């Protein structure tokens, strides 16, 4: 896939441009065509006379020469939203004789269909050098000239459609001619008018229900009288709109009375919706009018109910409420079934942890006693010396009494404690010879036990609050 935009003049294009320069004629560029390369990236070749696979074409809508490089021209063509369903990989610029003057390649540019929901407008812009600015022209057909949506938005704003005017001025129709708009200073309130619709009926004896054929009850006023000239308007508590086409009188009529129903007149029942008081008239009409206004707007009929509706929308089933109030939330919100969450904090669901993978799972302990496998590996040091020193070869010294024989040899002295002639001396006697050695010492038993095996607190720093979950 190419990752750049490239354009070259074809051999045919070079030849035509050279001929046009030599003959002082011009080449008329007419069309830009798009191709998908037959489903593959393309390699440009000046000898090409056509695209690898052409999928669309559109008339050139503009030609502009570069002011700094007069021989360099730029041509544009618009491909609309409904032209799609392919990937742009190549393009060609053709003259009015169908000769491909320039050919180029692009990165893969998808052009989706409208049905895909991602349709786009595409402007193909081609820049190439023609050697002489007078050799190439474009004849723009006004019948096929098209503007992009972005150009329309940028150039046809309200400021262009309604130019002029100053602060606080408003537009007005200067005449019945289309587009004949002027500006005038705003003075006073805006005046508007509505059509007043009337319906007259003759009532029968004891008649209370009036079925309307022309008017409706919306914004209606009801007048009753013996004749058309003695009509009096009924108060709002003297009749009721049963539905949009039916009025029920609170008192029965007499035979021959005239009923006049007037819709959209200033005295109608919608008078409290006038704009002069910014709806303050609703408050002036009392609670009933306020409730009617709320009902007509699809709102609860009082502020408390409105607050409750909003709270119910926010605190849907599954909602967690943390509060310092020990009371069940249903007692002060007036809705829902709530259950307390006792002795636990909330933690986010973790799909990678089986104990936290699903909302509502419980895990963890306030206090925990470690098992032997949970204690860190360690050793206990024993104190003392448990091996003897080397020994073996040794001598003994003794004292003796006795007489000396004639030769003076102490070795044959006879020890006799009762001899009259005595001599005191020492003699070294050798024990049996033994090699140097050690004595081993084998110990058995455990070191003394330490630790009480008690549990320890596993609780994070926290603050105790009442936690409630809405279950219904």
Short mmCIF file of C-alpha atoms in Angstrom, two decimals:
data_model
loop_
_atom_site.label_atom_id
_atom_site.label_comp_id
_atom_site.label_asym_id
_atom_site.label_seq_id
_atom_site.Cartn_x
_atom_site.Cartn_y
_atom_site.Cartn_z
CA UNK A 1 0.00 0.00 0.00
CA UNK A 2 1.32 3.42 -0.96
CA UNK A 3 1.55 5.90 1.90
CA UNK A 4 2.08 9.00 -0.26
CA UNK A 5 0.34 10.92 -3.02
CA UNK A 6 2.25 10.86 -6.33
CA UNK A 7 1.42 12.32 -9.74
CA UNK A 8 3.38 12.21 -13.02
CA UNK A 9 2.70 13.33 -16.57
CA UNK A 10 2.13 10.47 -18.99
CA UNK A 11 4.07 10.16 -22.24
CA UNK A 12 0.89 11.06 -24.10
CA UNK A 13 0.40 14.05 -21.82
CA UNK A 14 3.95 15.27 -22.31
CA UNK A 15 3.56 14.97 -26.08
CA UNK A 16 0.28 16.90 -26.13
CA UNK A 17 1.65 19.65 -23.89
CA UNK A 18 4.77 19.98 -26.05
CA UNK A 19 2.63 20.18 -29.18
CA UNK A 20 0.36 22.77 -27.59
CA UNK A 21 3.33 24.94 -26.60
CA UNK A 22 4.84 24.62 -30.07
CA UNK A 23 1.58 25.38 -31.87
CA UNK A 24 0.45 28.06 -29.37
CA UNK A 25 -2.70 26.05 -28.68
CA UNK A 26 -4.14 24.74 -25.43
CA UNK A 27 -5.13 21.44 -23.89
CA UNK A 28 -8.56 21.47 -22.30
CA UNK A 29 -8.57 19.36 -19.12
CA UNK A 30 -12.03 17.88 -18.52
CA UNK A 31 -12.23 14.93 -16.14
CA UNK A 32 -10.56 13.37 -13.11
CA UNK A 33 -11.09 9.62 -12.85
CA UNK A 34 -10.59 7.40 -9.80
CA UNK A 35 -9.51 3.79 -9.75
CA UNK A 36 -9.01 1.01 -7.22
CA UNK A 37 -5.93 -0.53 -8.85
CA UNK A 38 -7.81 -3.76 -9.47
CA UNK A 39 -7.76 -4.37 -5.73
CA UNK A 40 -3.99 -3.89 -5.36
CA UNK A 41 -1.48 -1.04 -4.89
CA UNK A 42 -0.37 0.50 -8.18
CA UNK A 43 3.03 1.30 -9.68
CA UNK A 44 2.98 4.42 -11.83
CA UNK A 45 4.14 4.16 -15.42
CA UNK A 46 4.49 7.13 -17.77
CA UNK A 47 3.46 4.86 -20.62
CA UNK A 48 -0.02 4.31 -19.15
CA UNK A 49 -2.97 5.36 -21.27
CA UNK A 50 -5.63 4.41 -18.72
CA UNK A 51 -6.04 3.49 -15.07
CA UNK A 52 -5.57 -0.10 -13.95
CA UNK A 53 -9.29 -0.23 -13.10
CA UNK A 54 -11.39 2.92 -13.25
CA UNK A 55 -14.34 3.02 -10.82
CA UNK A 56 -15.61 6.61 -11.04
CA UNK A 57 -15.13 9.93 -12.83
CA UNK A 58 -16.16 13.52 -12.24
CA UNK A 59 -15.86 16.78 -14.17
CA UNK A 60 -13.04 19.12 -13.14
CA UNK A 61 -14.53 22.07 -11.27
CA UNK A 62 -11.48 24.33 -10.93
CA UNK A 63 -7.96 24.97 -12.21
CA UNK A 64 -5.53 27.23 -10.35
CA UNK A 65 -1.91 28.09 -11.23
CA UNK A 66 0.64 28.54 -8.46
CA UNK A 67 1.59 32.21 -8.21
CA UNK A 68 5.14 31.32 -7.12
CA UNK A 69 5.54 28.53 -9.70
CA UNK A 70 3.55 29.65 -12.76
CA UNK A 71 3.95 26.34 -14.59
CA UNK A 72 2.44 24.35 -11.72
CA UNK A 73 -1.33 23.88 -11.86
CA UNK A 74 -3.87 22.41 -9.45
CA UNK A 75 -7.14 20.85 -10.60
CA UNK A 76 -10.06 19.71 -8.39
CA UNK A 77 -13.06 17.44 -8.89
CA UNK A 78 -15.83 16.63 -6.40
CA UNK A 79 -17.07 13.06 -5.84
CA UNK A 80 -20.35 13.21 -3.96
CA UNK A 81 -21.62 11.12 -1.02
CA UNK A 82 -23.76 8.82 -3.16
CA UNK A 83 -20.68 7.84 -5.19
CA UNK A 84 -19.01 5.13 -3.14
CA UNK A 85 -18.41 1.46 -2.44
CA UNK A 86 -14.75 1.31 -3.46
CA UNK A 87 -11.21 2.10 -2.28
CA UNK A 88 -9.27 4.85 -4.05
CA UNK A 89 -5.71 3.83 -5.01
CA UNK A 90 -5.13 5.67 -8.31
CA UNK A 91 -6.37 8.69 -10.26
CA UNK A 92 -5.99 10.11 -13.75
CA UNK A 93 -6.50 13.53 -15.34
CA UNK A 94 -8.06 13.38 -18.82
CA UNK A 95 -8.50 16.10 -21.43
CA UNK A 96 -11.59 16.68 -23.55
CA UNK A 97 -10.23 14.21 -26.15
CA UNK A 98 -10.10 11.41 -23.57
CA UNK A 99 -6.28 11.39 -23.39
CA UNK A 100 -4.86 10.70 -19.90
CA UNK A 101 -2.54 13.67 -19.33
CA UNK A 102 -1.43 12.81 -15.79
CA UNK A 103 -1.66 9.73 -13.58
CA UNK A 104 -1.15 9.34 -9.83
CA UNK A 105 -1.36 7.03 -6.84
CA UNK A 106 -2.74 7.53 -3.32
CA UNK A 107 -2.76 5.70 -0.01
CA UNK A 108 -5.77 3.39 0.35
CA UNK A 109 -8.75 5.77 0.73
CA UNK A 110 -12.07 4.00 1.42
CA UNK A 111 -15.10 5.67 -0.22
CA UNK A 112 -18.10 4.10 1.65
CA UNK A 113 -21.65 3.89 0.33
CA UNK A 114 -24.54 5.91 1.72
CA UNK A 115 -26.13 2.68 2.98
CA UNK A 116 -23.10 2.04 5.21
CA UNK A 117 -23.92 5.15 7.21
CA UNK A 118 -20.40 6.54 6.69
CA UNK A 119 -20.69 8.15 3.25
CA UNK A 120 -18.32 11.06 2.59
CA UNK A 121 -17.76 13.75 0.01
CA UNK A 122 -14.33 13.45 -1.62
CA UNK A 123 -12.41 16.17 -3.43
CA UNK A 124 -9.63 14.81 -5.63
CA UNK A 125 -6.97 17.48 -6.03
CA UNK A 126 -4.10 16.95 -8.49
CA UNK A 127 -1.00 19.14 -8.71
CA UNK A 128 1.42 18.76 -11.63
CA UNK A 129 3.81 20.85 -13.75
CA UNK A 130 2.78 21.57 -17.34
CA UNK A 131 5.89 23.45 -18.42
CA UNK A 132 3.93 26.45 -19.68
CA UNK A 133 0.89 27.98 -18.00
CA UNK A 134 -0.70 28.89 -21.31
CA UNK A 135 -0.69 25.29 -22.53
CA UNK A 136 -3.43 23.96 -20.22
CA UNK A 137 -6.91 25.31 -19.48
CA UNK A 138 -10.18 24.07 -18.01
CA UNK A 139 -13.60 24.96 -19.36
CA UNK A 140 -15.96 24.97 -16.37
CA UNK A 141 -19.52 23.86 -17.17
CA UNK A 142 -21.82 25.91 -14.93
CA UNK A 143 -24.45 23.18 -15.16
CA UNK A 144 -22.24 20.68 -13.39
CA UNK A 145 -20.42 23.00 -11.00
CA UNK A 146 -20.95 21.66 -7.45
CA UNK A 147 -20.09 22.97 -4.03
CA UNK A 148 -19.07 20.93 -1.01
CA UNK A 149 -21.18 21.00 2.10
CA UNK A 150 -18.35 22.63 4.02
CA UNK A 151 -18.13 25.41 1.40
CA UNK A 152 -21.86 26.06 1.63
CA UNK A 153 -21.72 26.20 5.44
CA UNK A 154 -18.76 28.59 5.34
CA UNK A 155 -20.21 30.86 2.66
CA UNK A 156 -23.96 30.79 3.23
CA UNK A 157 -24.30 31.71 6.90
CA UNK A 158 -27.09 33.87 8.31
CA UNK A 159 -24.75 36.88 7.99
CA UNK A 160 -24.64 36.38 4.22
CA UNK A 161 -28.33 35.66 3.81
CA UNK A 162 -29.38 38.62 5.98
CA UNK A 163 -26.60 41.23 5.76
CA UNK A 164 -26.83 44.61 7.45
CA UNK A 165 -28.73 45.76 10.51
CA UNK A 166 -27.45 46.98 13.86
CA UNK A 167 -27.77 45.89 17.49
CA UNK A 168 -31.39 45.32 18.61
CA UNK A 169 -32.75 45.81 15.09
CA UNK A 170 -35.08 43.21 13.61
CA UNK A 171 -35.70 42.26 9.95
CA UNK A 172 -39.01 43.03 8.24
CA UNK A 173 -40.59 42.57 4.81
CA UNK A 174 -40.23 45.74 2.79
CA UNK A 175 -42.47 44.36 0.05
CA UNK A 176 -44.04 41.11 -1.07
CA UNK A 177 -41.07 40.42 -3.33
CA UNK A 178 -38.94 37.45 -2.28
CA UNK A 179 -35.82 38.49 -0.41
CA UNK A 180 -36.88 42.12 -0.03
CA UNK A 181 -35.82 42.41 3.63
CA UNK A 182 -35.14 45.57 5.62
CA UNK A 183 -34.08 46.34 9.17
CA UNK A 184 -35.92 48.40 11.78
CA UNK A 185 -35.49 49.32 15.43
CA UNK A 186 -37.41 47.16 17.89
CA UNK A 187 -40.08 49.26 19.58
CA UNK A 188 -42.40 47.92 22.25
CA UNK A 189 -43.79 44.43 22.53
CA UNK A 190 -44.21 42.12 19.59
CA UNK A 191 -47.83 42.20 18.45
CA UNK A 192 -49.41 38.96 17.36
CA UNK A 193 -52.94 37.92 16.54
CA UNK A 194 -54.89 34.69 16.42
CA UNK A 195 -58.10 33.68 14.78
CA UNK A 196 -61.15 33.76 17.06
CA UNK A 197 -63.50 30.84 16.39
CA UNK A 198 -67.15 31.08 17.46
CA UNK A 199 -69.92 28.51 17.68
CA UNK A 200 -73.54 29.36 18.58
CA UNK A 201 -76.14 26.81 19.71
CA UNK A 202 -79.74 27.03 20.94
CA UNK A 203 -80.26 25.02 24.12
CA UNK A 204 -83.21 22.85 25.05
CA UNK A 205 -84.97 22.58 28.39
CA UNK A 206 -82.64 21.20 31.15
CA UNK A 207 -79.79 20.68 28.68
CA UNK A 208 -76.36 20.45 30.39
CA UNK A 209 -74.17 18.84 27.73
CA UNK A 210 -73.08 20.85 24.68
CA UNK A 211 -71.44 18.89 21.87
CA UNK A 212 -69.23 21.15 19.78
CA UNK A 213 -69.11 20.94 16.00
CA UNK A 214 -66.90 23.93 15.10
CA UNK A 215 -64.87 24.88 18.15
CA UNK A 216 -62.92 22.81 20.60
CA UNK A 217 -62.70 23.37 24.33
CA UNK A 218 -59.04 24.44 24.19
CA UNK A 219 -58.89 28.08 25.26
CA UNK A 220 -62.67 28.43 25.05
CA UNK A 221 -64.99 30.91 26.79
CA UNK A 222 -68.69 30.09 27.27
CA UNK A 223 -71.48 32.69 27.12
CA UNK A 224 -75.15 31.98 27.98
CA UNK A 225 -78.13 34.33 27.53
CA UNK A 226 -81.81 34.51 26.68
CA UNK A 227 -80.93 36.28 23.45
CA UNK A 228 -77.81 36.98 21.43
CA UNK A 229 -77.69 40.49 22.87
CA UNK A 230 -77.92 39.46 26.55
CA UNK A 231 -75.13 36.90 26.67
CA UNK A 232 -73.09 36.68 29.87
CA UNK A 233 -69.80 34.89 30.27
CA UNK A 234 -69.86 31.85 32.58
CA UNK A 235 -67.28 31.63 35.34
CA UNK A 236 -64.82 28.77 35.28
CA UNK A 237 -66.75 26.91 37.99
CA UNK A 238 -70.03 27.06 36.00
CA UNK A 239 -68.90 24.68 33.27
CA UNK A 240 -66.25 22.01 32.60
CA UNK A 241 -64.61 20.68 29.46
CA UNK A 242 -65.51 16.99 29.55
CA UNK A 243 -63.22 16.41 26.54
CA UNK A 244 -61.96 18.44 23.59
CA UNK A 245 -65.41 18.47 21.92
CA UNK A 246 -67.79 18.45 24.89
CA UNK A 247 -68.83 21.07 27.47
CA UNK A 248 -70.91 20.21 30.54
CA UNK A 249 -72.82 23.01 32.28
CA UNK A 250 -73.05 23.00 36.08
CA UNK A 251 -76.67 24.27 35.90
CA UNK A 252 -79.35 23.08 33.45
CA UNK A 253 -80.41 25.49 30.70
CA UNK A 254 -83.88 26.74 29.98
CA UNK A 255 -85.55 26.21 26.62
CA UNK A 256 -84.43 28.68 23.95
CA UNK A 257 -81.33 29.95 25.74
CA UNK A 258 -78.43 30.85 23.47
CA UNK A 259 -74.97 29.36 24.10
CA UNK A 260 -71.99 31.04 22.46
CA UNK A 261 -68.65 29.26 22.64
CA UNK A 262 -65.72 31.47 21.67
CA UNK A 263 -62.29 29.90 21.14
CA UNK A 264 -59.00 31.84 21.29
CA UNK A 265 -60.48 35.00 22.65
CA UNK A 266 -58.57 36.91 25.34
CA UNK A 267 -61.17 35.97 27.96
CA UNK A 268 -60.80 32.26 27.30
CA UNK A 269 -59.60 29.80 29.92
CA UNK A 270 -56.01 30.04 28.69
CA UNK A 271 -55.75 33.69 29.73
CA UNK A 272 -53.34 32.85 32.52
CA UNK A 273 -50.83 31.66 29.91
CA UNK A 274 -50.32 35.18 28.54
CA UNK A 275 -46.70 36.31 28.35
CA UNK A 276 -47.12 39.73 29.95
CA UNK A 277 -46.60 38.42 33.46
CA UNK A 278 -44.13 35.68 32.52
CA UNK A 279 -46.62 33.05 33.75
CA UNK A 280 -47.09 34.79 37.10
CA UNK A 281 -50.80 34.65 36.26
CA UNK A 282 -50.70 30.92 37.01
CA UNK A 283 -49.80 31.64 40.62
CA UNK A 284 -52.51 34.30 40.81
CA UNK A 285 -55.13 31.73 39.80
CA UNK A 286 -54.38 29.55 42.81
CA UNK A 287 -53.44 25.93 43.41
CA UNK A 288 -55.96 24.49 40.95
CA UNK A 289 -54.59 26.54 38.06
CA UNK A 290 -51.03 25.64 39.00
CA UNK A 291 -51.90 21.95 39.05
CA UNK A 292 -53.67 22.23 35.70
CA UNK A 293 -50.63 23.93 34.16
CA UNK A 294 -48.31 21.20 35.46
CA UNK A 295 -50.67 18.49 34.20
CA UNK A 296 -50.84 20.12 30.75
CA UNK A 297 -47.03 20.09 30.61
CA UNK A 298 -46.88 16.45 31.67
CA UNK A 299 -45.36 17.33 35.05
CA UNK A 300 -46.44 16.30 38.56
CA UNK A 301 -49.03 18.67 39.98
CA UNK A 302 -46.90 19.91 42.88
CA UNK A 303 -43.27 20.49 43.75
CA UNK A 304 -43.11 17.62 46.21
CA UNK A 305 -44.28 15.19 43.56
CA UNK A 306 -41.80 16.65 41.08
CA UNK A 307 -38.96 16.17 43.53
CA UNK A 308 -40.12 12.61 44.12
CA UNK A 309 -40.25 11.88 40.39
CA UNK A 310 -36.72 13.18 39.90
CA UNK A 311 -35.45 11.24 42.93
CA UNK A 312 -37.06 8.02 41.67
CA UNK A 313 -35.40 8.49 38.30
CA UNK A 314 -31.98 8.97 39.90
CA UNK A 315 -32.30 6.38 42.69
CA UNK A 316 -33.44 3.43 40.61
CA UNK A 317 -33.52 -0.16 41.87
CA UNK A 318 -29.97 -1.13 42.82
CA UNK A 319 -29.05 2.40 43.96
CA UNK A 320 -26.70 2.59 46.99
CA UNK A 321 -27.34 5.39 49.49
CA UNK A 322 -24.83 6.36 52.20
CA UNK A 323 -26.18 8.59 54.94
CA UNK A 324 -25.81 9.55 58.59
CA UNK A 325 -29.57 9.14 59.07
CA UNK A 326 -30.43 5.73 60.58
CA UNK A 327 -34.03 5.89 59.31
CA UNK A 328 -35.12 3.73 56.36
CA UNK A 329 -35.00 6.01 53.24
CA UNK A 330 -38.56 4.99 52.35
CA UNK A 331 -39.78 6.95 55.40
CA UNK A 332 -38.53 10.29 54.06
CA UNK A 333 -38.40 9.71 50.29
CA UNK A 334 -41.80 8.06 50.20
CA UNK A 335 -40.90 5.38 47.66
CA UNK A 336 -38.98 2.16 47.23
CA UNK A 337 -38.00 -0.84 49.32
CA UNK A 338 -34.64 -0.43 50.98
CA UNK A 339 -32.44 -2.94 52.81
CA UNK A 340 -29.45 -2.05 55.00
CA UNK A 341 -25.90 -3.11 54.19
CA UNK A 342 -24.33 -3.86 57.55
CA UNK A 343 -20.63 -4.12 58.36
CA UNK A 344 -19.41 -3.90 54.78
CA UNK A 345 -17.90 -1.32 52.46
CA UNK A 346 -18.46 -1.20 48.69
CA UNK A 347 -15.73 -2.06 46.16
CA UNK A 348 -15.84 -1.90 42.38
CA UNK A 349 -16.58 -4.98 40.30
CA UNK A 350 -13.37 -6.61 39.00
CA UNK A 351 -13.96 -9.13 36.16
CA UNK A 352 -10.44 -10.55 36.71
CA UNK A 353 -11.12 -11.47 40.36
CA UNK A 354 -13.59 -14.37 40.87
CA UNK A 355 -14.59 -12.97 44.28
CA UNK A 356 -15.43 -9.56 42.75
CA UNK A 357 -16.50 -10.51 39.22
CA UNK A 358 -20.24 -9.93 39.72
CA UNK A 359 -22.15 -7.14 41.43
CA UNK A 360 -23.55 -8.31 44.77
CA UNK A 361 -20.82 -10.82 45.70
CA UNK A 362 -19.51 -10.53 49.26
CA UNK A 363 -16.00 -11.28 50.47
CA UNK A 364 -13.48 -10.23 53.12
CA UNK A 365 -13.34 -10.37 56.96
CA UNK A 366 -13.13 -7.76 59.70
CA UNK A 367 -10.85 -10.05 61.80
CA UNK A 368 -8.70 -12.93 60.60
CA UNK A 369 -6.50 -15.64 62.19
CA UNK A 370 -3.51 -16.66 60.08
CA UNK A 371 -2.97 -20.36 59.35
CA UNK A 372 0.51 -21.95 59.49
CA UNK A 373 0.78 -21.74 55.67
CA UNK A 374 0.10 -18.00 55.79
CA UNK A 375 2.91 -17.25 58.29
CA UNK A 376 6.11 -16.01 56.59
CA UNK A 377 8.87 -18.67 56.40
CA UNK A 378 11.40 -18.21 59.30
CA UNK A 379 13.76 -20.09 61.72
CA UNK A 380 14.31 -20.11 65.53
CA UNK A 381 17.93 -19.88 66.84
CA UNK A 382 18.95 -22.43 69.60
CA UNK A 383 21.35 -21.13 72.32
CA UNK A 384 24.28 -23.10 73.97
CA UNK A 385 27.25 -25.41 73.12
CA UNK A 386 26.39 -29.01 72.23
CA UNK A 387 29.87 -30.58 71.34
CA UNK A 388 32.80 -31.66 73.66
CA UNK A 389 36.42 -30.67 73.03
CA UNK A 390 38.97 -33.12 71.69
CA UNK A 391 40.78 -35.35 74.34
CA UNK A 392 42.62 -38.71 74.80
CA UNK A 393 46.30 -38.78 75.62
CA UNK A 394 46.87 -37.70 79.30
CA UNK A 395 48.88 -38.40 82.52
CA UNK A 396 48.22 -38.77 86.26
CA UNK A 397 50.43 -37.47 89.14
CA UNK A 398 50.50 -39.22 92.63
CA UNK A 399 52.38 -38.87 95.92
CA UNK A 400 54.01 -41.82 97.74
CA UNK A 401 56.04 -42.80 100.88
CA UNK A 402 58.76 -45.51 101.04
CA UNK A 403 62.43 -46.54 101.53
CA UNK A 404 65.06 -46.40 98.83
CA UNK A 405 66.98 -49.51 97.87
CA UNK A 406 70.73 -49.60 97.65
CA UNK A 407 71.22 -48.59 94.07
CA UNK A 408 69.16 -45.47 94.48
CA UNK A 409 66.70 -46.44 91.78
CA UNK A 410 63.44 -44.80 92.48
CA UNK A 411 61.73 -47.14 90.12
CA UNK A 412 61.87 -50.13 92.51
CA UNK A 413 60.84 -48.34 95.64
CA UNK A 414 58.56 -50.28 97.85
CA UNK A 415 55.78 -48.12 99.17
CA UNK A 416 55.16 -48.89 102.76
CA UNK A 417 53.37 -46.48 104.92
CA UNK A 418 54.67 -48.13 108.04
CA UNK A 419 58.45 -48.05 107.17
CA UNK A 420 60.65 -46.24 109.51
CA UNK A 421 62.79 -44.84 106.80
CA UNK A 422 60.67 -42.72 104.47
CA UNK A 423 61.15 -40.51 101.42
CA UNK A 424 58.68 -38.35 99.72
CA UNK A 425 58.72 -37.98 95.90
CA UNK A 426 56.70 -37.98 92.66
CA UNK A 427 56.38 -40.43 89.84
CA UNK A 428 54.74 -40.24 86.43
CA UNK A 429 52.61 -43.19 85.44
CA UNK A 430 51.35 -43.53 81.85
CA UNK A 431 47.83 -44.67 81.15
CA UNK A 432 46.89 -46.64 78.06
CA UNK A 433 47.44 -44.56 74.93
CA UNK A 434 44.22 -43.32 73.13
CA UNK A 435 43.89 -41.16 69.92
CA UNK A 436 42.48 -37.58 69.95
CA UNK A 437 38.66 -37.65 69.48
CA UNK A 438 35.36 -35.86 70.23
CA UNK A 439 32.20 -36.90 71.89
CA UNK A 440 28.93 -36.30 69.91
CA UNK A 441 25.76 -35.14 71.62
CA UNK A 442 22.28 -35.87 70.18
CA UNK A 443 19.38 -33.59 71.22
CA UNK A 444 15.65 -34.05 70.61
CA UNK A 445 12.53 -31.98 71.38
CA UNK A 446 10.93 -28.61 70.36
CA UNK A 447 11.77 -25.07 71.20
CA UNK A 448 9.41 -23.39 73.61
CA UNK A 449 6.06 -22.26 72.08
CA UNK A 450 5.36 -18.53 71.61
CA UNK A 451 2.26 -16.73 70.23
CA UNK A 452 -1.36 -16.90 71.38
CA UNK A 453 -3.05 -17.71 68.03
CA UNK A 454 -5.45 -14.78 68.37
CA UNK A 455 -7.08 -13.08 65.34
CA UNK A 456 -6.03 -9.58 64.27
CA UNK A 457 -7.99 -6.67 62.83
CA UNK A 458 -8.15 -6.63 59.04
CA UNK A 459 -10.13 -3.36 58.82
CA UNK A 460 -8.97 -0.33 56.84
CA UNK A 461 -9.23 3.19 58.30
CA UNK A 462 -12.90 4.03 57.83
CA UNK A 463 -15.89 5.97 59.11
CA UNK A 464 -19.16 4.29 59.99
CA UNK A 465 -22.26 5.37 58.06
CA UNK A 466 -25.66 3.88 57.32
CA UNK A 467 -25.67 2.23 53.90
CA UNK A 468 -28.95 1.32 52.15
CA UNK A 469 -29.63 -0.49 48.88
CA UNK A 470 -32.89 0.01 46.99
CA UNK A 471 -34.28 -3.43 46.10
CA UNK A 472 -37.72 -2.49 44.71
#
